[in-house]
Amino acid sequence: MLVDTKTIVAMTEANQNFSKVVHTVDESGMAVIMKNNKPRYIVVDFDEYDMLSAALQMRKEKIAVTADKIIEDNMEAFLELAK
């Protein structure tokens, strides 16, 4: 994942100055909080989170439908293998 350096906030700074995190989210859409010099947390606007959650749910549903279809289409083979 590419991270814009303008969105990076150190953990210490986030703890001491959370308004900077909020300002970064308002300006850039997200803030990446670093812990031990590694990206650890992402803070996003709630609308963005809602959209990401909906996309993830749709993906899970597509995977479940696809898995069900594979099982249905290959039931005889699976039953034979189960013997």
JSON list of N, CA and C in Angstrom, two decimals, residues 5 12 17-19 21 23 30-32 35 39 45 47-49 53 58-59 62-64 72-75 77 80 83:
[
{"chain": "A", "resi": 5, "resn": "THR", "atom": "N", "xyz": [3.11, 10.63, 2.46]},
{"chain": "A", "resi": 5, "resn": "THR", "atom": "CA", "xyz": [3.86, 11.02, 3.66]},
{"chain": "A", "resi": 5, "resn": "THR", "atom": "C", "xyz": [3.17, 12.13, 4.43]},
{"chain": "A", "resi": 12, "resn": "THR", "atom": "N", "xyz": [3.28, 8.78, 19.29]},
{"chain": "A", "resi": 12, "resn": "THR", "atom": "CA", "xyz": [3.44, 9.74, 20.39]},
{"chain": "A", "resi": 12, "resn": "THR", "atom": "C", "xyz": [2.71, 11.03, 20.08]},
{"chain": "A", "resi": 17, "resn": "ASN", "atom": "N", "xyz": [-1.55, 14.88, 20.60]},
{"chain": "A", "resi": 17, "resn": "ASN", "atom": "CA", "xyz": [-2.21, 15.90, 19.80]},
{"chain": "A", "resi": 17, "resn": "ASN", "atom": "C", "xyz": [-3.19, 15.24, 18.82]},
{"chain": "A", "resi": 18, "resn": "PHE", "atom": "N", "xyz": [-4.25, 14.66, 19.36]},
{"chain": "A", "resi": 18, "resn": "PHE", "atom": "CA", "xyz": [-5.20, 13.94, 18.51]},
{"chain": "A", "resi": 18, "resn": "PHE", "atom": "C", "xyz": [-5.86, 14.87, 17.49]},
{"chain": "A", "resi": 19, "resn": "SER", "atom": "N", "xyz": [-5.94, 16.15, 17.81]},
{"chain": "A", "resi": 19, "resn": "SER", "atom": "CA", "xyz": [-6.55, 17.08, 16.86]},
{"chain": "A", "resi": 19, "resn": "SER", "atom": "C", "xyz": [-5.74, 17.12, 15.56]},
{"chain": "A", "resi": 21, "resn": "VAL", "atom": "N", "xyz": [-4.39, 14.47, 14.18]},
{"chain": "A", "resi": 21, "resn": "VAL", "atom": "CA", "xyz": [-4.88, 13.29, 13.45]},
{"chain": "A", "resi": 21, "resn": "VAL", "atom": "C", "xyz": [-6.20, 13.64, 12.76]},
{"chain": "A", "resi": 23, "resn": "HIS", "atom": "N", "xyz": [-7.34, 16.59, 11.95]},
{"chain": "A", "resi": 23, "resn": "HIS", "atom": "CA", "xyz": [-7.07, 17.57, 10.89]},
{"chain": "A", "resi": 23, "resn": "HIS", "atom": "C", "xyz": [-6.52, 16.86, 9.64]},
{"chain": "A", "resi": 30, "resn": "MET", "atom": "N", "xyz": [-7.49, 10.39, 5.31]},
{"chain": "A", "resi": 30, "resn": "MET", "atom": "CA", "xyz": [-7.03, 9.36, 6.25]},
{"chain": "A", "resi": 30, "resn": "MET", "atom": "C", "xyz": [-5.77, 9.84, 6.94]},
{"chain": "A", "resi": 31, "resn": "ALA", "atom": "N", "xyz": [-5.48, 9.20, 8.06]},
{"chain": "A", "resi": 31, "resn": "ALA", "atom": "CA", "xyz": [-4.22, 9.42, 8.76]},
{"chain": "A", "resi": 31, "resn": "ALA", "atom": "C", "xyz": [-3.64, 8.05, 9.07]},
{"chain": "A", "resi": 32, "resn": "VAL", "atom": "N", "xyz": [-2.34, 7.90, 8.85]},
{"chain": "A", "resi": 32, "resn": "VAL", "atom": "CA", "xyz": [-1.64, 6.65, 9.15]},
{"chain": "A", "resi": 32, "resn": "VAL", "atom": "C", "xyz": [-0.83, 6.89, 10.41]},
{"chain": "A", "resi": 35, "resn": "LYS", "atom": "N", "xyz": [3.71, 3.14, 14.61]},
{"chain": "A", "resi": 35, "resn": "LYS", "atom": "CA", "xyz": [4.13, 2.62, 15.92]},
{"chain": "A", "resi": 35, "resn": "LYS", "atom": "C", "xyz": [5.42, 1.85, 15.69]},
{"chain": "A", "resi": 39, "resn": "PRO", "atom": "N", "xyz": [3.78, 1.39, 9.90]},
{"chain": "A", "resi": 39, "resn": "PRO", "atom": "CA", "xyz": [2.36, 1.76, 9.86]},
{"chain": "A", "resi": 39, "resn": "PRO", "atom": "C", "xyz": [1.56, 0.76, 10.69]},
{"chain": "A", "resi": 45, "resn": "ASP", "atom": "N", "xyz": [-12.37, 8.84, 7.79]},
{"chain": "A", "resi": 45, "resn": "ASP", "atom": "CA", "xyz": [-13.67, 9.46, 7.98]},
{"chain": "A", "resi": 45, "resn": "ASP", "atom": "C", "xyz": [-14.73, 8.35, 8.06]},
{"chain": "A", "resi": 47, "resn": "ASP", "atom": "N", "xyz": [-17.72, 8.07, 6.87]},
{"chain": "A", "resi": 47, "resn": "ASP", "atom": "CA", "xyz": [-18.35, 7.75, 5.59]},
{"chain": "A", "resi": 47, "resn": "ASP", "atom": "C", "xyz": [-17.46, 6.83, 4.76]},
{"chain": "A", "resi": 48, "resn": "GLU", "atom": "N", "xyz": [-16.16, 7.07, 4.81]},
{"chain": "A", "resi": 48, "resn": "GLU", "atom": "CA", "xyz": [-15.20, 6.21, 4.10]},
{"chain": "A", "resi": 48, "resn": "GLU", "atom": "C", "xyz": [-15.23, 4.81, 4.69]},
{"chain": "A", "resi": 49, "resn": "TYR", "atom": "N", "xyz": [-15.25, 4.72, 6.02]},
{"chain": "A", "resi": 49, "resn": "TYR", "atom": "CA", "xyz": [-15.33, 3.43, 6.69]},
{"chain": "A", "resi": 49, "resn": "TYR", "atom": "C", "xyz": [-16.60, 2.68, 6.28]},
{"chain": "A", "resi": 53, "resn": "SER", "atom": "N", "xyz": [-16.66, -0.89, 4.47]},
{"chain": "A", "resi": 53, "resn": "SER", "atom": "CA", "xyz": [-17.37, -2.01, 5.09]},
{"chain": "A", "resi": 53, "resn": "SER", "atom": "C", "xyz": [-18.38, -2.64, 4.14]},
{"chain": "A", "resi": 58, "resn": "MET", "atom": "N", "xyz": [-19.92, -7.06, 0.43]},
{"chain": "A", "resi": 58, "resn": "MET", "atom": "CA", "xyz": [-20.28, -7.53, -0.91]},
{"chain": "A", "resi": 58, "resn": "MET", "atom": "C", "xyz": [-19.28, -8.57, -1.40]},
{"chain": "A", "resi": 59, "resn": "ARG", "atom": "N", "xyz": [-18.00, -8.35, -1.11]},
{"chain": "A", "resi": 59, "resn": "ARG", "atom": "CA", "xyz": [-16.97, -9.30, -1.51]},
{"chain": "A", "resi": 59, "resn": "ARG", "atom": "C", "xyz": [-17.18, -10.64, -0.83]},
{"chain": "A", "resi": 62, "resn": "LYS", "atom": "N", "xyz": [-20.05, -12.47, -2.46]},
{"chain": "A", "resi": 62, "resn": "LYS", "atom": "CA", "xyz": [-19.68, -13.03, -3.77]},
{"chain": "A", "resi": 62, "resn": "LYS", "atom": "C", "xyz": [-18.87, -14.30, -3.60]},
{"chain": "A", "resi": 63, "resn": "ILE", "atom": "N", "xyz": [-17.95, -14.29, -2.63]},
{"chain": "A", "resi": 63, "resn": "ILE", "atom": "CA", "xyz": [-17.14, -15.49, -2.37]},
{"chain": "A", "resi": 63, "resn": "ILE", "atom": "C", "xyz": [-18.03, -16.64, -1.92]},
{"chain": "A", "resi": 64, "resn": "ALA", "atom": "N", "xyz": [-18.99, -16.38, -1.04]},
{"chain": "A", "resi": 64, "resn": "ALA", "atom": "CA", "xyz": [-19.90, -17.43, -0.56]},
{"chain": "A", "resi": 64, "resn": "ALA", "atom": "C", "xyz": [-20.74, -17.99, -1.70]},
{"chain": "A", "resi": 72, "resn": "GLU", "atom": "N", "xyz": [-21.96, -27.13, -5.57]},
{"chain": "A", "resi": 72, "resn": "GLU", "atom": "CA", "xyz": [-23.13, -27.66, -6.27]},
{"chain": "A", "resi": 72, "resn": "GLU", "atom": "C", "xyz": [-22.75, -28.30, -7.60]},
{"chain": "A", "resi": 73, "resn": "ASP", "atom": "N", "xyz": [-21.89, -27.63, -8.37]},
{"chain": "A", "resi": 73, "resn": "ASP", "atom": "CA", "xyz": [-21.50, -28.14, -9.68]},
{"chain": "A", "resi": 73, "resn": "ASP", "atom": "C", "xyz": [-20.64, -29.40, -9.60]},
{"chain": "A", "resi": 74, "resn": "ASN", "atom": "N", "xyz": [-19.99, -29.61, -8.47]},
{"chain": "A", "resi": 74, "resn": "ASN", "atom": "CA", "xyz": [-19.04, -30.73, -8.35]},
{"chain": "A", "resi": 74, "resn": "ASN", "atom": "C", "xyz": [-19.40, -31.70, -7.24]},
{"chain": "A", "resi": 75, "resn": "MET", "atom": "N", "xyz": [-20.68, -31.72, -6.84]},
{"chain": "A", "resi": 75, "resn": "MET", "atom": "CA", "xyz": [-21.11, -32.55, -5.72]},
{"chain": "A", "resi": 75, "resn": "MET", "atom": "C", "xyz": [-20.76, -34.03, -5.93]},
{"chain": "A", "resi": 77, "resn": "ALA", "atom": "N", "xyz": [-18.34, -35.40, -7.61]},
{"chain": "A", "resi": 77, "resn": "ALA", "atom": "CA", "xyz": [-16.91, -35.60, -7.43]},
{"chain": "A", "resi": 77, "resn": "ALA", "atom": "C", "xyz": [-16.53, -35.53, -5.94]},
{"chain": "A", "resi": 80, "resn": "GLU", "atom": "N", "xyz": [-17.62, -38.70, -4.25]},
{"chain": "A", "resi": 80, "resn": "GLU", "atom": "CA", "xyz": [-16.72, -39.80, -4.62]},
{"chain": "A", "resi": 80, "resn": "GLU", "atom": "C", "xyz": [-15.41, -39.71, -3.85]},
{"chain": "A", "resi": 83, "resn": "LYS", "atom": "N", "xyz": [-15.43, -40.99, -0.16]},
{"chain": "A", "resi": 83, "resn": "LYS", "atom": "CA", "xyz": [-15.53, -42.43, 0.14]},
{"chain": "A", "resi": 83, "resn": "LYS", "atom": "C", "xyz": [-14.26, -42.98, 0.71]}
]
